[in-house]
Coordinates of C-alpha atoms in Angstrom, one line a residue:
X24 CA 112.4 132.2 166.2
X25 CA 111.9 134.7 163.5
X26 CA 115.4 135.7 163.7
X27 CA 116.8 132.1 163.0
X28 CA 114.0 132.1 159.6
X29 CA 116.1 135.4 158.5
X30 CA 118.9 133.8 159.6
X31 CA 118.6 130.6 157.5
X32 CA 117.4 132.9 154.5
X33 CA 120.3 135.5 154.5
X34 CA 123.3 133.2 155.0
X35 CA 122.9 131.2 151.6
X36 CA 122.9 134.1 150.4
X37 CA 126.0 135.9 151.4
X38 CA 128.2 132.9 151.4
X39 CA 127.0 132.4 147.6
X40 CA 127.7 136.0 146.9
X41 CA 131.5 135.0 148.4
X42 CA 132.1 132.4 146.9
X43 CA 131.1 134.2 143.1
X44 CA 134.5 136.5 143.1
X45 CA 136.4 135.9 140.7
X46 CA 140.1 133.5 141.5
X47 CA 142.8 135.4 139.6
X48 CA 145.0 132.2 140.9
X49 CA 148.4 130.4 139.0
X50 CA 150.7 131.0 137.0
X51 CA 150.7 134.3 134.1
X52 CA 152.8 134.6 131.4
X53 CA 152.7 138.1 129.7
X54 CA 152.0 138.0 126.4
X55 CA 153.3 141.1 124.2
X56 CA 151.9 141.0 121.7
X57 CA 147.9 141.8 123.0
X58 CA 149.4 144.1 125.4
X59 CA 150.0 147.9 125.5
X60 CA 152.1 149.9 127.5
X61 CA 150.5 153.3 126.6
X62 CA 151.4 157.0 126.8
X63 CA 151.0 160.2 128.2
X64 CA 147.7 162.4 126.9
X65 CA 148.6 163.4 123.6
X66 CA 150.7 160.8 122.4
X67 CA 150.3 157.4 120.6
X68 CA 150.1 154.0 121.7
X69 CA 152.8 151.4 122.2
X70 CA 152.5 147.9 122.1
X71 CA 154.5 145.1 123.7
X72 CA 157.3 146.7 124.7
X73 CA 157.7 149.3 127.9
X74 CA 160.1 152.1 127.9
X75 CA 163.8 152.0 127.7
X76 CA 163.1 148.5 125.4
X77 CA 162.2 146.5 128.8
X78 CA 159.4 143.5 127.5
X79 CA 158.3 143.5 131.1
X80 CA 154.5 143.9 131.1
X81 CA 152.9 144.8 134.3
X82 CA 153.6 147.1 137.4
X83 CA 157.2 146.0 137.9
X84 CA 157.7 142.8 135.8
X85 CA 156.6 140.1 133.6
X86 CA 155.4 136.6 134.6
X87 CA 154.2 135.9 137.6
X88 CA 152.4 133.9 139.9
X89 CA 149.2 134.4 141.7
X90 CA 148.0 133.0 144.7
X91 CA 144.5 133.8 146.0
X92 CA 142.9 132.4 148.9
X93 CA 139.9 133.5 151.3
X94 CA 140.0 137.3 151.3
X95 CA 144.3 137.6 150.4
X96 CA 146.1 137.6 147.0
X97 CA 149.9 137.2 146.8
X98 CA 151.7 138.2 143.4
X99 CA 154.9 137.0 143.0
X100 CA 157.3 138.3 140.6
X101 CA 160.7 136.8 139.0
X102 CA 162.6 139.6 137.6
X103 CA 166.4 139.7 136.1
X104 CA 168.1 142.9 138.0
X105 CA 170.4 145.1 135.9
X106 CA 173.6 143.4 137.8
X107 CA 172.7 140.0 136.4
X108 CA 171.2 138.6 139.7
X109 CA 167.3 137.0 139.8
X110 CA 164.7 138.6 142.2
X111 CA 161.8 137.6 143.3
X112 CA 159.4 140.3 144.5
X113 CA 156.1 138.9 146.4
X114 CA 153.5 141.1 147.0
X115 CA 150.3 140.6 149.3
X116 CA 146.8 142.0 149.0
X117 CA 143.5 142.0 151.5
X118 CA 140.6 142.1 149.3
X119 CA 138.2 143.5 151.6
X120 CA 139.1 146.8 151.0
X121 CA 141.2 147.0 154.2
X122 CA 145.1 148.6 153.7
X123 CA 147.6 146.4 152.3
X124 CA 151.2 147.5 152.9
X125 CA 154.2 145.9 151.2
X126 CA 158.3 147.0 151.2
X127 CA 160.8 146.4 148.7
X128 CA 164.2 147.4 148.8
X129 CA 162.7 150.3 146.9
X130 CA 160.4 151.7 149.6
X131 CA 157.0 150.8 150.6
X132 CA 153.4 150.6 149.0
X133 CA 150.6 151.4 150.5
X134 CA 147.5 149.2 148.4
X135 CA 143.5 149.1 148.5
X136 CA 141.6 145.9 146.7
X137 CA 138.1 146.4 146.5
X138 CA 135.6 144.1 144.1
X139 CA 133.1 144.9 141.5
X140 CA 129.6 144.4 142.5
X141 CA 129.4 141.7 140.5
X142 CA 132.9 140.4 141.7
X143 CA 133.9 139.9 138.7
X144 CA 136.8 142.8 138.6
X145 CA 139.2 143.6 141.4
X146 CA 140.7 146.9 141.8
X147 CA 143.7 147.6 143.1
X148 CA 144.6 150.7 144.0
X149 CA 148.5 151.9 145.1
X150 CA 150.6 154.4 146.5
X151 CA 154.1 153.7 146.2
X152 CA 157.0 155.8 148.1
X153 CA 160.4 155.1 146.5
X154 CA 163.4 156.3 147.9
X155 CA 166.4 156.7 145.1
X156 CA 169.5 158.5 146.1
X157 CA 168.2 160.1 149.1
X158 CA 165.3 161.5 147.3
X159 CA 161.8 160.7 147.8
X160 CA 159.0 160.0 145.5
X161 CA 155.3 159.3 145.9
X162 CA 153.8 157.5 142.5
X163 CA 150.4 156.5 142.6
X164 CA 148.6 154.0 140.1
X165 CA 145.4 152.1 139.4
X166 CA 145.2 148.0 138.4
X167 CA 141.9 146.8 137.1
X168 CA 141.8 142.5 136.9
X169 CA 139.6 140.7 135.4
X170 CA 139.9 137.6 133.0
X171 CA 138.5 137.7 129.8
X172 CA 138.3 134.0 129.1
X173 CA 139.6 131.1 131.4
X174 CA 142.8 131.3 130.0
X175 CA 143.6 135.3 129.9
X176 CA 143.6 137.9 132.5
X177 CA 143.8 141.1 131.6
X178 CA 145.2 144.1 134.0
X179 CA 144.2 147.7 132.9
X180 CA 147.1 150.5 134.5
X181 CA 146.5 154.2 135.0
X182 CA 149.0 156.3 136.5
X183 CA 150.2 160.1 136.2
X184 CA 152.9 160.7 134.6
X185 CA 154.6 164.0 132.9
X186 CA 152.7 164.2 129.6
X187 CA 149.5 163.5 131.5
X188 CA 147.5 160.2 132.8
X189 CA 149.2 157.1 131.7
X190 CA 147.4 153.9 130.3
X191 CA 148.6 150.7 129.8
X192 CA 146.8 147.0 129.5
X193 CA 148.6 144.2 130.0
X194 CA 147.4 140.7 128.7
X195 CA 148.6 137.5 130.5
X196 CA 147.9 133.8 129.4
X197 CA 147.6 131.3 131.9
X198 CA 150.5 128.6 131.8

């Protein structure tokens, strides 16, 4: 009996504490102007615009799409390729802090999501092999969610890089 009383007392409880994580779900348009795409240690900050001129925002492109549900987050990604075509790259995430792997025509990424304790934030950790011309490289990187209004999620970026760690936010405003 007094198992059904703990029971009854800890289940409210824990579904509550599920049902408080943050839904990073719809659609994001990157917005350029609150964003920076950051430097090595050492050097100054850029805004808006990545490397090479490419207004991309985010790991890997611009707008996207978000789809959370239960314990699974799938990113989806329109990009234009260099030759002129339209990709979409989609992207799945566990967020119980269980492995995530996902493959692109670029090689494979290896990803953990993990929440804050107050479930508020969602990590996302990555380790992406890419292979380029027969050569293989391992990059690594960091994504911190977590919406600053209703309206505006916010992903913070750290990666190595050559000139030491890399830091970028990007801001997104829901569409």
């Amino acid at each position: 009996m007094s198992l059904l009383v703990i029971a009854a007392l800890v289940m409210p409880a824990a579904l509550m504490a599920q049902g408080s994580k943050t839904d990073f779900s719809g659609s994001w348009s990157y917005d350029a102007a609150r964003s920076t795409t950051g430097q090595g240690q050492g050097q100054g900050q850029g805004q808006g615009q990545r490397p090479g001129g490419q207004d991309r925002g985010g790991f890997g492109g611009g707008d996207f799409t978000a789809k959370q549900d239960g314990n699974s987050l799938t990113v989806e990604r329109t990009m234009n390729a260099p030759d002129g075509a339209t990709r979409t790259v989609s992207s799945k995430y566990t967020l119980d802090g269980k492995e995530s792997v996902n493959t692109s025509r670029m090689g494979e990424s290896k990803s953990v999501a993990t929440w804050s304790s107050d479930g508020k934030k969602l990590t996302i950790k990555t380790t992406r092999t890419m292979t380029r011309n027969g050569e293989s490289r391992t990059i690594t990187s960091t994504e911190v969610w977590s919406l600053t209004d209703s309206k505006t999620l916010q992903i913070e970026t750290t990666m190595p890089s050559p000139d030491g760690e890399r830091k970028m936010t990007s801001v997104y405003v829901k569409k």
